[in-house]
Coordinates of C-alpha atoms in Angstrom, one line a residue:
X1261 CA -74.5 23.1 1.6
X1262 CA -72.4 21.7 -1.1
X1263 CA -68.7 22.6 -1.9
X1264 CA -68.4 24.7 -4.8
X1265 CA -65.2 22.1 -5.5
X1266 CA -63.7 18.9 -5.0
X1267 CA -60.2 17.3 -5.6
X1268 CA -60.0 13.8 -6.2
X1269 CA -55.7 12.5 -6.5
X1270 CA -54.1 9.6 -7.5
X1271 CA -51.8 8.3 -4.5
X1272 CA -48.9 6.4 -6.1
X1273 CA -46.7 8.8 -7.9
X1274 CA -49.0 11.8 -7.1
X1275 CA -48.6 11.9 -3.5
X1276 CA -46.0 9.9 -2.7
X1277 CA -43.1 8.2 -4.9
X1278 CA -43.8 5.6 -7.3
X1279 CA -42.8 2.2 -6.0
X1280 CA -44.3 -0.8 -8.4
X1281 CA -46.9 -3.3 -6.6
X1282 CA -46.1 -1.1 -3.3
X1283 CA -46.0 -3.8 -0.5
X1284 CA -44.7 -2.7 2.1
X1285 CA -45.4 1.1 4.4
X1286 CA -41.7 1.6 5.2
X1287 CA -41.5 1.4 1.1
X1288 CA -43.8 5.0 1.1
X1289 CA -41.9 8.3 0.8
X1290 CA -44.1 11.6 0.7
X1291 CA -43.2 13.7 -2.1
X1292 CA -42.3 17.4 -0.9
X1293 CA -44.8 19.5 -0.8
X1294 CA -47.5 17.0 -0.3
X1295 CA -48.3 17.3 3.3
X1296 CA -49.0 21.0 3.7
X1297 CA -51.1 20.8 0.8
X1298 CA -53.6 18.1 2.1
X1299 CA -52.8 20.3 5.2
X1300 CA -54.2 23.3 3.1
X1301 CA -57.8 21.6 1.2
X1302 CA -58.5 20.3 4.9
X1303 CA -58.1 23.7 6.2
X1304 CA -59.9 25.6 3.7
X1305 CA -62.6 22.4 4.2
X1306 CA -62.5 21.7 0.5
X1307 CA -63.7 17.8 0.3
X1308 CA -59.9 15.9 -0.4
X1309 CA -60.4 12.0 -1.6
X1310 CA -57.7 9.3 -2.7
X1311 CA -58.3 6.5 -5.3
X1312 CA -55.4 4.2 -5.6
X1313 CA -55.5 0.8 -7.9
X1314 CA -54.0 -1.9 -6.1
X1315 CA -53.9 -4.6 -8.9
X1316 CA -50.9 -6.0 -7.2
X1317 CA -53.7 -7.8 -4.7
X1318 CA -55.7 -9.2 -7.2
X1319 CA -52.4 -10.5 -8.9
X1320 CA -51.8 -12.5 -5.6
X1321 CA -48.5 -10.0 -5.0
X1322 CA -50.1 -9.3 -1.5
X1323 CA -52.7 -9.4 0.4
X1324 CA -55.7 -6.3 1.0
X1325 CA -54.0 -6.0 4.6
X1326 CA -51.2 -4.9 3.1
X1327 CA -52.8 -2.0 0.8
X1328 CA -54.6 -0.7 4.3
X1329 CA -51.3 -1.0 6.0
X1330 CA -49.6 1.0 3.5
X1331 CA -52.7 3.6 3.6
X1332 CA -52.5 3.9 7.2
X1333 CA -48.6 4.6 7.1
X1334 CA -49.6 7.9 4.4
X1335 CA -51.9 9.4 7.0
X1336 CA -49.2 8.9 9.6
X1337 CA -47.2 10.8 7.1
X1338 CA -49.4 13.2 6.0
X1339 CA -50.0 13.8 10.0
X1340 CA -54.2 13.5 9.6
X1341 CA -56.7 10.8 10.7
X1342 CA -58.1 9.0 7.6
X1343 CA -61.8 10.9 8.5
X1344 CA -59.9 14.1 7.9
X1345 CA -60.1 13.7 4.5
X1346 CA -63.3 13.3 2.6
X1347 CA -63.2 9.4 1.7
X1348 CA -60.4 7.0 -0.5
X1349 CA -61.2 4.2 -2.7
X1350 CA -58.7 1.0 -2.9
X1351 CA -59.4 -0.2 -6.1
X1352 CA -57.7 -4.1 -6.0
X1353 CA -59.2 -5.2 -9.2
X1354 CA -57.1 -6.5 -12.1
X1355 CA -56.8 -4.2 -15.0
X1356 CA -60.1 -4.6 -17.7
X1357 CA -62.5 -5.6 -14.8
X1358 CA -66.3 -4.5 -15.0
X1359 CA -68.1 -2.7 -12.4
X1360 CA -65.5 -2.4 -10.2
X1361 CA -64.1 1.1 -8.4
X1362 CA -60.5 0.3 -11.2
X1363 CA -59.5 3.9 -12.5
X1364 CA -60.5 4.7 -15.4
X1365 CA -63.8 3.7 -14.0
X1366 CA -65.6 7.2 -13.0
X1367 CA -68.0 5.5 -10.7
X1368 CA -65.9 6.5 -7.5
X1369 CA -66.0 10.5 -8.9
X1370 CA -69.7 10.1 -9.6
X1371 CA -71.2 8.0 -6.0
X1372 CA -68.4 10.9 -4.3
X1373 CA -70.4 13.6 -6.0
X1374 CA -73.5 12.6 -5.6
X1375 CA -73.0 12.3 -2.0
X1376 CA -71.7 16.0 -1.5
X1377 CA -74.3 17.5 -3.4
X1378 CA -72.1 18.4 -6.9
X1379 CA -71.0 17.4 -9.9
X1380 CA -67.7 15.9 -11.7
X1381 CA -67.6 19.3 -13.4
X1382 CA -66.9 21.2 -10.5
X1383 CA -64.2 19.1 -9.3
X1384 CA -60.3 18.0 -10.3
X1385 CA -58.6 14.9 -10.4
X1386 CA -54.9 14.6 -10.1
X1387 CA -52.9 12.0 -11.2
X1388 CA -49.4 10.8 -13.1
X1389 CA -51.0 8.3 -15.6
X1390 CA -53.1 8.3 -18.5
X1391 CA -55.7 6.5 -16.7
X1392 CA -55.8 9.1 -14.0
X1393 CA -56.6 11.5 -16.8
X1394 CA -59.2 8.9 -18.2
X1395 CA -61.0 8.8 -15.2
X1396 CA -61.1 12.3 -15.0
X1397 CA -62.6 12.7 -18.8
X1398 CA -64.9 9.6 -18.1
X1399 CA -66.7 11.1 -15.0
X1400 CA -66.3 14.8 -16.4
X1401 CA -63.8 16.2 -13.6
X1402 CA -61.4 19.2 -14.8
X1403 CA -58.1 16.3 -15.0
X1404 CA -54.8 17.7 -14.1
X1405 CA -51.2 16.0 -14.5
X1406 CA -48.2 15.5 -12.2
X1407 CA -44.7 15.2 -14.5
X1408 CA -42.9 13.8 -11.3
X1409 CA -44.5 10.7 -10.9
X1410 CA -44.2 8.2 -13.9
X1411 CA -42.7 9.5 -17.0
X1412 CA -44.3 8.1 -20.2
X1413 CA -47.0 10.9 -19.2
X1414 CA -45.2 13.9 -19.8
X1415 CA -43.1 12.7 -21.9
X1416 CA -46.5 11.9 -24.3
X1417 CA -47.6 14.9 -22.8
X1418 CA -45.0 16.8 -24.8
X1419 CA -45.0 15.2 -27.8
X1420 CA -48.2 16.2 -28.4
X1421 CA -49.3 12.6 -28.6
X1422 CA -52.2 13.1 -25.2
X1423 CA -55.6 14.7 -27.2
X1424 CA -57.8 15.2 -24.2
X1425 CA -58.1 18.4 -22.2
X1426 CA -56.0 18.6 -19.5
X1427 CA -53.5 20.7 -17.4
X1428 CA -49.6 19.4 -16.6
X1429 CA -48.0 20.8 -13.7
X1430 CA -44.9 19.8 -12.2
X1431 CA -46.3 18.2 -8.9
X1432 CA -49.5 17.8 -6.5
X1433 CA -48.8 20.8 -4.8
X1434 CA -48.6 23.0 -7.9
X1435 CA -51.7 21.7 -9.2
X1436 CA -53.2 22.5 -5.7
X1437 CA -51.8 26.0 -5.8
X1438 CA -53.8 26.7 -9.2
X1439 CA -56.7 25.4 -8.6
X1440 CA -57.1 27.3 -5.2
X1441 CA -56.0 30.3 -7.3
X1442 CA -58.5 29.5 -10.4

């Protein structure tokens, strides 16, 4: 049977603080809230994915291991095994790559979709950055905003200067509460 929704969130600034070219797991703080709302979607069996860009590994910064080090150190904090949740996507291409999983690319929203049986529309993507909300546009997912992780998105945000549609909350776990609540 398929879910009658998805949610699909950014990892860097969305579910835990916003460190530049992360490279190391003791460098990841959980932002409040953030557990017992993954907590909450896995509860209420409501498919939860992840998509993180990691251009700091195709830069040379560091090395994959690293990125799956630090991913394994968020499920320790979160408190879940990674097949808890309903997948993740490491995206370590450099920014204007082809084909790859790179937010804005929708192609991890779409291939995610099409394995649980629904579509884009029915689902949300959370996220602090402009591309977050691109890759919610391109794929056709309802794209929600966090203003606590980077700030040139709310700040654009309220000057009027983002067109698409999209809803700005002040954290993950507020745009959590309102679309269980929707």
């Amino acid at each position: 049977m398929s879910p009658k929704t998805a949610v699909f969130a950014d990892r860097d600034g969305t579910l835990i603080e916003h460190v530049d070219y992360i490279d190391h797991p003791d460098k990841l703080k959980l932002l409040p809230g953030v557990k017992a709302r993954v907590h909450q979607l896995i509860d209420k069996k409501i498919p939860f994915f992840i998509l993180t860009n990691q251009s700091g590994v195709g830069r040379g910064y560091f090395p994959i291991e690293t990125v799956h080090a630090c991913q394994k150190k968020l499920f320790e904090l979160l408190e879940i095994a990674p097949g808890q949740i309903a997948g993740w996507c490491i995206a370590p291409e450099l920014p204007d790559t082809e084909g790859g999983y790179r937010k804005p690319s929708p192609r991890f929203i779409e291939e995610a979709c099409q394995h649980l049986g629904t579509t884009p529309k029915q689902c949300h993507m959370i996220g602090d950055t402009l591309v977050d909300l691109e890759t919610a546009w391109n794929s056709g997912a309802q794209a929600w905003a966090v203003s606590n992780g980077k700030p040139e998105l709310p700040k654009r945000a309220n000057a009027g200067e983002i067109t698409g549609d999209f809803t700005l909350c002040e954290n993950f776990p507020t745009c959590v509460d309102r679309i269980l609540t929707a």
